[in-house]
PDB file of C-alpha atoms in Angstrom:
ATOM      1  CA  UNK A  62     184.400 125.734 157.063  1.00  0.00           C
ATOM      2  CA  UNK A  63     181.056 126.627 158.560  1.00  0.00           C
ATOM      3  CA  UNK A  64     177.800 124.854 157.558  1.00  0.00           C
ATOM      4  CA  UNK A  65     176.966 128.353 155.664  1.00  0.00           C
ATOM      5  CA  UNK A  66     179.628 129.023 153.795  1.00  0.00           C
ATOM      6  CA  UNK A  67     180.077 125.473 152.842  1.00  0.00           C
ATOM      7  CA  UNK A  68     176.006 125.426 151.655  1.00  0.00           C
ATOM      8  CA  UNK A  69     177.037 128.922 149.796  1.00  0.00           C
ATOM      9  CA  UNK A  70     180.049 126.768 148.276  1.00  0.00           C
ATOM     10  CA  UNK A  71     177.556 124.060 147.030  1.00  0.00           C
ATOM     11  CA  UNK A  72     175.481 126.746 145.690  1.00  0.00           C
ATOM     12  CA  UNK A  73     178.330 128.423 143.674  1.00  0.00           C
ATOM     13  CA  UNK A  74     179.453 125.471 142.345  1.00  0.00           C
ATOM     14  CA  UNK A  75     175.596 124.077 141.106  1.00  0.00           C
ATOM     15  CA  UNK A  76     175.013 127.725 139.945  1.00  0.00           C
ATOM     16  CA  UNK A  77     178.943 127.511 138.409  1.00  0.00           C
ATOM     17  CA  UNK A  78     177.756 124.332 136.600  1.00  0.00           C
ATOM     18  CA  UNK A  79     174.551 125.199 135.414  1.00  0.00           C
ATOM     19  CA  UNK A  80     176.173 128.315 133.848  1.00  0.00           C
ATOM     20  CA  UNK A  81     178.744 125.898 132.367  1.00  0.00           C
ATOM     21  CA  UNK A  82     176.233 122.614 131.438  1.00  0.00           C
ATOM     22  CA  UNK A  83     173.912 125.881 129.501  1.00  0.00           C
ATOM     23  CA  UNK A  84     176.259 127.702 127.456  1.00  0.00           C
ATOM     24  CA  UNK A  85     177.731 124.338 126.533  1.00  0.00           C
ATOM     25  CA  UNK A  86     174.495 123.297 125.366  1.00  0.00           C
ATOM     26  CA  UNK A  87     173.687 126.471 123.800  1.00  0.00           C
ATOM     27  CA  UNK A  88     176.747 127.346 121.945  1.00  0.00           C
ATOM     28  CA  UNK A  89     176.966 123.637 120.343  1.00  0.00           C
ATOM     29  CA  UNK A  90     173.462 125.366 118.876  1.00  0.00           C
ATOM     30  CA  UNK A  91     174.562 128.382 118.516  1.00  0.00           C
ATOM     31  CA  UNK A  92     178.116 129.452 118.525  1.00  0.00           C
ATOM     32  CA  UNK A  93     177.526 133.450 118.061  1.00  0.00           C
ATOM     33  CA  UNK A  94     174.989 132.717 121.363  1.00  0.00           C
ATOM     34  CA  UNK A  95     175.206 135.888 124.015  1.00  0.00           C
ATOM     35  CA  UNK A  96     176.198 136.140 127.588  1.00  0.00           C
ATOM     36  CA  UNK A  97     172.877 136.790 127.733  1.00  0.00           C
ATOM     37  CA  UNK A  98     171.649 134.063 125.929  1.00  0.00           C
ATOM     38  CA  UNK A  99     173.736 131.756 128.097  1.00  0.00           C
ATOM     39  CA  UNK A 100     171.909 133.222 131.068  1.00  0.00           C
ATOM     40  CA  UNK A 101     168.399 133.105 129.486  1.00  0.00           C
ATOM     41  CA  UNK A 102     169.643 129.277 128.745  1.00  0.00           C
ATOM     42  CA  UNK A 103     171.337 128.630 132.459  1.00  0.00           C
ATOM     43  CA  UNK A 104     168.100 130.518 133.910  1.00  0.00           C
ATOM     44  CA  UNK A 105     170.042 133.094 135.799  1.00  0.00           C
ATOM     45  CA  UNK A 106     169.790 136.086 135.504  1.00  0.00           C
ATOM     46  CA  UNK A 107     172.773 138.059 132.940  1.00  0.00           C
ATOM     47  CA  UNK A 108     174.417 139.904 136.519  1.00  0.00           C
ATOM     48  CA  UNK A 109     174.988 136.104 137.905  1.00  0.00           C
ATOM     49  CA  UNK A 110     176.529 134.964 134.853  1.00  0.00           C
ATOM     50  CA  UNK A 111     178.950 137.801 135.098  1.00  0.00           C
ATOM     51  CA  UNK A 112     179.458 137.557 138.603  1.00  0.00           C
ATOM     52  CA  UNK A 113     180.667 134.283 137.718  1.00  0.00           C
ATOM     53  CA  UNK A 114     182.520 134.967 134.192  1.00  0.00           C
ATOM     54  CA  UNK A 115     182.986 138.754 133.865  1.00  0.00           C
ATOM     55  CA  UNK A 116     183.883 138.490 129.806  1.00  0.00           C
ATOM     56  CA  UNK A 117     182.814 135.938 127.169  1.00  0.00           C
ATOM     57  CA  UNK A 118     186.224 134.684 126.858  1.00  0.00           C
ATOM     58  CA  UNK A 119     186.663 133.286 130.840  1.00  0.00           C
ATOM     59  CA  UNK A 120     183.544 131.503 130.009  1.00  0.00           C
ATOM     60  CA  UNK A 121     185.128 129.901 126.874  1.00  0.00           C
ATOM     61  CA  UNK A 122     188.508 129.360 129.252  1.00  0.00           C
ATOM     62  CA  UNK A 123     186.260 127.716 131.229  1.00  0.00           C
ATOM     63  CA  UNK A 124     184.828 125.413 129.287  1.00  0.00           C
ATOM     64  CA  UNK A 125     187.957 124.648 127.224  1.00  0.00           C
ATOM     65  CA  UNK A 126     189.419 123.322 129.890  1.00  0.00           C
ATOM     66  CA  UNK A 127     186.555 121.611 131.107  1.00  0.00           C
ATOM     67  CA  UNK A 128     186.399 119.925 127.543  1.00  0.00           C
ATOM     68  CA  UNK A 129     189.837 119.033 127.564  1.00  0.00           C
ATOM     69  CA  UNK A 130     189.032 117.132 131.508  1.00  0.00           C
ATOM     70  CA  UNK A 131     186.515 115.325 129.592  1.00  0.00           C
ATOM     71  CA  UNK A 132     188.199 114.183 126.533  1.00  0.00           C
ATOM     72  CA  UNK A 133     191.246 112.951 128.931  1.00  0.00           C
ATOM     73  CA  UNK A 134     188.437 111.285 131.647  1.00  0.00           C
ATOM     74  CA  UNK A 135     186.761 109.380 128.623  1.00  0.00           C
ATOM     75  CA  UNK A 136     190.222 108.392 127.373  1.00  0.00           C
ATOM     76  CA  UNK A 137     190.867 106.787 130.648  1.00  0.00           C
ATOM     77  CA  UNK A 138     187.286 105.523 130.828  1.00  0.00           C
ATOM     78  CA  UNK A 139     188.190 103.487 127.684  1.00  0.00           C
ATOM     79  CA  UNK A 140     190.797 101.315 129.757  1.00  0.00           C
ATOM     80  CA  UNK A 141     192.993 101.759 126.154  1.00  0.00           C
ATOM     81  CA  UNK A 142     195.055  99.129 127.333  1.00  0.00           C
ATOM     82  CA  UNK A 143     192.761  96.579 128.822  1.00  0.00           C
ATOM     83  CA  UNK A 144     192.124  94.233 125.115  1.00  0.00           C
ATOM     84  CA  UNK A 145     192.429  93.723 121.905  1.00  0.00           C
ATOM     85  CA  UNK A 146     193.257  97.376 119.902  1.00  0.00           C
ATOM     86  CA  UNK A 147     189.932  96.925 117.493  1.00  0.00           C
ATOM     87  CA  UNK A 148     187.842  96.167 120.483  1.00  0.00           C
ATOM     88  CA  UNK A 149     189.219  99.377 122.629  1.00  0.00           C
ATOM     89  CA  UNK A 150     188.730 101.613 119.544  1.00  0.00           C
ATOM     90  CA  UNK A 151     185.339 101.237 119.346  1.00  0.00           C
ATOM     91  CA  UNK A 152     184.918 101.219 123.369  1.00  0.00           C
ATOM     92  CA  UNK A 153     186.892 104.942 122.814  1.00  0.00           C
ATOM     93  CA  UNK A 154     184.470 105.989 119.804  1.00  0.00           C
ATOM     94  CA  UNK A 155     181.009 105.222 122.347  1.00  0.00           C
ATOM     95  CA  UNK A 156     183.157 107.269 125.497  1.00  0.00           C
ATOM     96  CA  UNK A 157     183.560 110.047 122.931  1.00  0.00           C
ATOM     97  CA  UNK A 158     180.553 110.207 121.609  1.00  0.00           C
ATOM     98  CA  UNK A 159     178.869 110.412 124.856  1.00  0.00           C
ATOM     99  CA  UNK A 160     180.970 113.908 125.211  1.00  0.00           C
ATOM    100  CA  UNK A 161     178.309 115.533 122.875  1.00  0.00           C
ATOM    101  CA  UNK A 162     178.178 118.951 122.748  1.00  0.00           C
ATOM    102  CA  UNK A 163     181.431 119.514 124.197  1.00  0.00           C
ATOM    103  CA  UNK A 164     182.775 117.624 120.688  1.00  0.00           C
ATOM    104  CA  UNK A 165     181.399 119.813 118.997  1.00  0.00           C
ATOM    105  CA  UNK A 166     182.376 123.055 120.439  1.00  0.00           C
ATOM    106  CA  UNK A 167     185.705 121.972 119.852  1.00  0.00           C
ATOM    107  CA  UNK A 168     184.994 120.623 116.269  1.00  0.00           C
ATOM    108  CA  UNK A 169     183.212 124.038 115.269  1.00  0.00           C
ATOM    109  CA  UNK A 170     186.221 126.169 117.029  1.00  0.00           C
ATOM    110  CA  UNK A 171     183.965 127.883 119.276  1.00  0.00           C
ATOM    111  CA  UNK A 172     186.127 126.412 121.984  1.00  0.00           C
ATOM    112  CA  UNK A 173     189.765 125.399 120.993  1.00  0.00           C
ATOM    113  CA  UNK A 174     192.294 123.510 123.779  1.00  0.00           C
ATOM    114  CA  UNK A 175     195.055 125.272 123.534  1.00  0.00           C
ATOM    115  CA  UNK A 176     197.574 123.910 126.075  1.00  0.00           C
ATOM    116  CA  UNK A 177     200.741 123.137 124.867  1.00  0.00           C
ATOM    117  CA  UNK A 178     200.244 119.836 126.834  1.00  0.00           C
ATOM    118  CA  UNK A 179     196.548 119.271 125.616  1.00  0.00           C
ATOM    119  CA  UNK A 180     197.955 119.902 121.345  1.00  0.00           C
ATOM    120  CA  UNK A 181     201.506 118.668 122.055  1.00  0.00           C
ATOM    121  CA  UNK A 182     201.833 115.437 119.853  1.00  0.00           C
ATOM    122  CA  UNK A 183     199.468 116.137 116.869  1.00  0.00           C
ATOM    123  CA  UNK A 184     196.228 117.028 119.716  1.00  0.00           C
ATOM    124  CA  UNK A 185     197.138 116.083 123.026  1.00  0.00           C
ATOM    125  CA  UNK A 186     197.441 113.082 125.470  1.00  0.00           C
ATOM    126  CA  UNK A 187     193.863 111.804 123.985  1.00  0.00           C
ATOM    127  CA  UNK A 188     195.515 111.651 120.512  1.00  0.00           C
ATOM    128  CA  UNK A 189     198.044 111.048 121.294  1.00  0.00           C
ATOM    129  CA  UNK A 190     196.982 107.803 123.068  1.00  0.00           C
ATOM    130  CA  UNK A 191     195.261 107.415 120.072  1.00  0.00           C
ATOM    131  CA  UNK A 192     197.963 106.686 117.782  1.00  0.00           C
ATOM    132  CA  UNK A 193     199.649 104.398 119.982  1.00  0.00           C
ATOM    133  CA  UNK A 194     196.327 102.595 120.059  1.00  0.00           C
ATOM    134  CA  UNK A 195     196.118 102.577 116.082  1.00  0.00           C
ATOM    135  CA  UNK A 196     199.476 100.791 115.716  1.00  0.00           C
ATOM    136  CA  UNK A 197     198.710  98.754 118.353  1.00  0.00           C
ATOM    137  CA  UNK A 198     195.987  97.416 116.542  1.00  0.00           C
ATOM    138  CA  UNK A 199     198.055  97.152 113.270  1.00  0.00           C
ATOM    139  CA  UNK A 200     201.074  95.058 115.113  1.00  0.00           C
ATOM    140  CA  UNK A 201     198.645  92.762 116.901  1.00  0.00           C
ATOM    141  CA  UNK A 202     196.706  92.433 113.409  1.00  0.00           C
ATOM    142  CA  UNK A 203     193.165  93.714 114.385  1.00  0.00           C
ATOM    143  CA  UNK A 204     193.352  97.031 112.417  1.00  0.00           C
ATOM    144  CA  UNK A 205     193.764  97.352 109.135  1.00  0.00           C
ATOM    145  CA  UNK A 206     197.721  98.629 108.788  1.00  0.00           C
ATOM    146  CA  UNK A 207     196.934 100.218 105.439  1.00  0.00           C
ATOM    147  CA  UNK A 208     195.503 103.077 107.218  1.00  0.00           C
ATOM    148  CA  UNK A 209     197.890 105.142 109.173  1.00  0.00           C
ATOM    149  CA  UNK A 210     197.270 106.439 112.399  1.00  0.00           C
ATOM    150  CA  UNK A 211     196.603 110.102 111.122  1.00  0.00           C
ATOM    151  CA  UNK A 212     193.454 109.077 108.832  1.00  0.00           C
ATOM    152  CA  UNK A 213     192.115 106.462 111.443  1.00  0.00           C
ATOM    153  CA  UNK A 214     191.863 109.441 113.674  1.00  0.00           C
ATOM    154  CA  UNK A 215     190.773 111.562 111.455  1.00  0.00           C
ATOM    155  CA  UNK A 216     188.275 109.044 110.869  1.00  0.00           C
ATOM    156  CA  UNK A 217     186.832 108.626 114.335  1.00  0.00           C
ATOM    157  CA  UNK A 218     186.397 112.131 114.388  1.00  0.00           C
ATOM    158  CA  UNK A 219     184.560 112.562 111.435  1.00  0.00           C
ATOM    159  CA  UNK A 220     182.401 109.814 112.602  1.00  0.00           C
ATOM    160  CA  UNK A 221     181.766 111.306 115.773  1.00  0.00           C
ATOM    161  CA  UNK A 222     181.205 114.352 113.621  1.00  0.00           C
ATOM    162  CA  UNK A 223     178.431 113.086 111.853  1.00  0.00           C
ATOM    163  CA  UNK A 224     176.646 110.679 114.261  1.00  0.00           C
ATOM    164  CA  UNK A 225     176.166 113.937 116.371  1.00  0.00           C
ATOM    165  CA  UNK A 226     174.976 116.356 113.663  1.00  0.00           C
ATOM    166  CA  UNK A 227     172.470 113.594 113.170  1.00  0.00           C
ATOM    167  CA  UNK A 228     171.271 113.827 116.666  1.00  0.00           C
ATOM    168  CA  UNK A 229     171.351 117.855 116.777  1.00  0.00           C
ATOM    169  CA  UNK A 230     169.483 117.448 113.257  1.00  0.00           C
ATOM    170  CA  UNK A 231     166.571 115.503 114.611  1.00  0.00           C
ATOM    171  CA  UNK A 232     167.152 112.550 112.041  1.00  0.00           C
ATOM    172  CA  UNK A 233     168.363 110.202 114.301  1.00  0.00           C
ATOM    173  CA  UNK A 234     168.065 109.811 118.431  1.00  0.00           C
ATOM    174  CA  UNK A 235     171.390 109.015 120.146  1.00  0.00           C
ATOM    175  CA  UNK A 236     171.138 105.098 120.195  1.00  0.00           C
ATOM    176  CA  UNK A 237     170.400 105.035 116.215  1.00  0.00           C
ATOM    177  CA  UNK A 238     173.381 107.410 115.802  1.00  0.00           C
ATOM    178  CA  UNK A 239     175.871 105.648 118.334  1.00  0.00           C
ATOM    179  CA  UNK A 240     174.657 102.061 116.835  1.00  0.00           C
ATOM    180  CA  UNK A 241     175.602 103.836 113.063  1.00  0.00           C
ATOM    181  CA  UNK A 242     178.593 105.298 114.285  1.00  0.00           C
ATOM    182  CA  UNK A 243     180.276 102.203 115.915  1.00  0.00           C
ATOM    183  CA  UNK A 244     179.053  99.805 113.288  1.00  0.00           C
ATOM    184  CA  UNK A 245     180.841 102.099 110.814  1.00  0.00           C
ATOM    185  CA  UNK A 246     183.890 101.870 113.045  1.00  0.00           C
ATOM    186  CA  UNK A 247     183.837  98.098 113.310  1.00  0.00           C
ATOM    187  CA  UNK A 248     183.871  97.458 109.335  1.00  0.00           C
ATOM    188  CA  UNK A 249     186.413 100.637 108.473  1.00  0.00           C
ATOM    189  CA  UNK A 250     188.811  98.963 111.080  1.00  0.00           C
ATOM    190  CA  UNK A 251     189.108  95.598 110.052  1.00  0.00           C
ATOM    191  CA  UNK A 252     192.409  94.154 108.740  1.00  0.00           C
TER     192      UNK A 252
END
């Protein structure tokens, strides 16, 4: 590769992201948001967004799967293996909630995984992983066993839910709402 085309590659892929890191933003706002929009948002103009995603839907391919990357990177961020389950679940909730915007796109179904592999097993590898996690916690004694897997998660979820509509709402910054969040993790969980 020359030292052009491999400066136009960096370009591309800073414009690519920018286009990606925008409409992300912007339709966790506003999910009915335009091409346009995304463009006014990414500031490019609406020909480069299309150059790069000709139709609204390969821009919500596009991020889909970059949400499910994400998701699986902050599972394996959470070293779910590496302590005890009640510790891990609440080292899980902070990775996740540092994913934002791209939560709640997939929360508010303006982006849905839908890979057989990413919704295989009640939601993918993450939840997967999850669940495993869950009754790890309830055989080792540090989650409560009363609650099955299913409502833990669901749980976590709504948490995560609600700690970032706080944020987007301007009633709490992100450290209030991750400190509420994971406090309200650590007393649900207990055994």
């Amino acid at each position: 590769m020359t030292e052009t085309s491999a400066a136009e590659s960096g370009t591309r892929a800073r414009t690519r992201r920018a286009i990606v890191d925008a409409a992300v933003a912007l339709l966790a706002r506003n999910p009915g948001a335009s091409m346009s929009d995304v463009a006014v948002e990414a500031g490019v103009g609406r020909t480069t967004v299309h150059r790069y995603f000709a139709e609204r839907s390969e821009l919500i391919t596009a991020l889909t799967e970059e949400a499910e990357r994400r998701v699986e990177e902050a599972t394996e961020r959470a070293r779910l293996s590496d302590g005890a389950a009640d510790e891990v679940l609440v080292r899980l909730c902070q990775e996740y909630f540092e994913l934002g915007d791209w939560l709640t796109l997939m929360f508010t179904q303006s982006i849905q995984p839908d890979s057989e592999e990413f919704w295989a097993e009640e939601g993918g590898p993450a939840d997967a992983a999850l669940a495993e996690l869950i009754m790890r916690g309830h055989r080792e004694g540090s989650i409560d066993d009363t609650m099955p897997p299913d409502w833990m998660s669901g749980l976590l979820w709504s948490l995560l839910f609600t700690a970032w509509a706080q944020v987007r709402g301007g009633t709490m910054n992100r450290h209030a709402a991750t400190t509420h969040c994971l406090n309200t993790l650590r007393k649900i969980i207990r055994s």
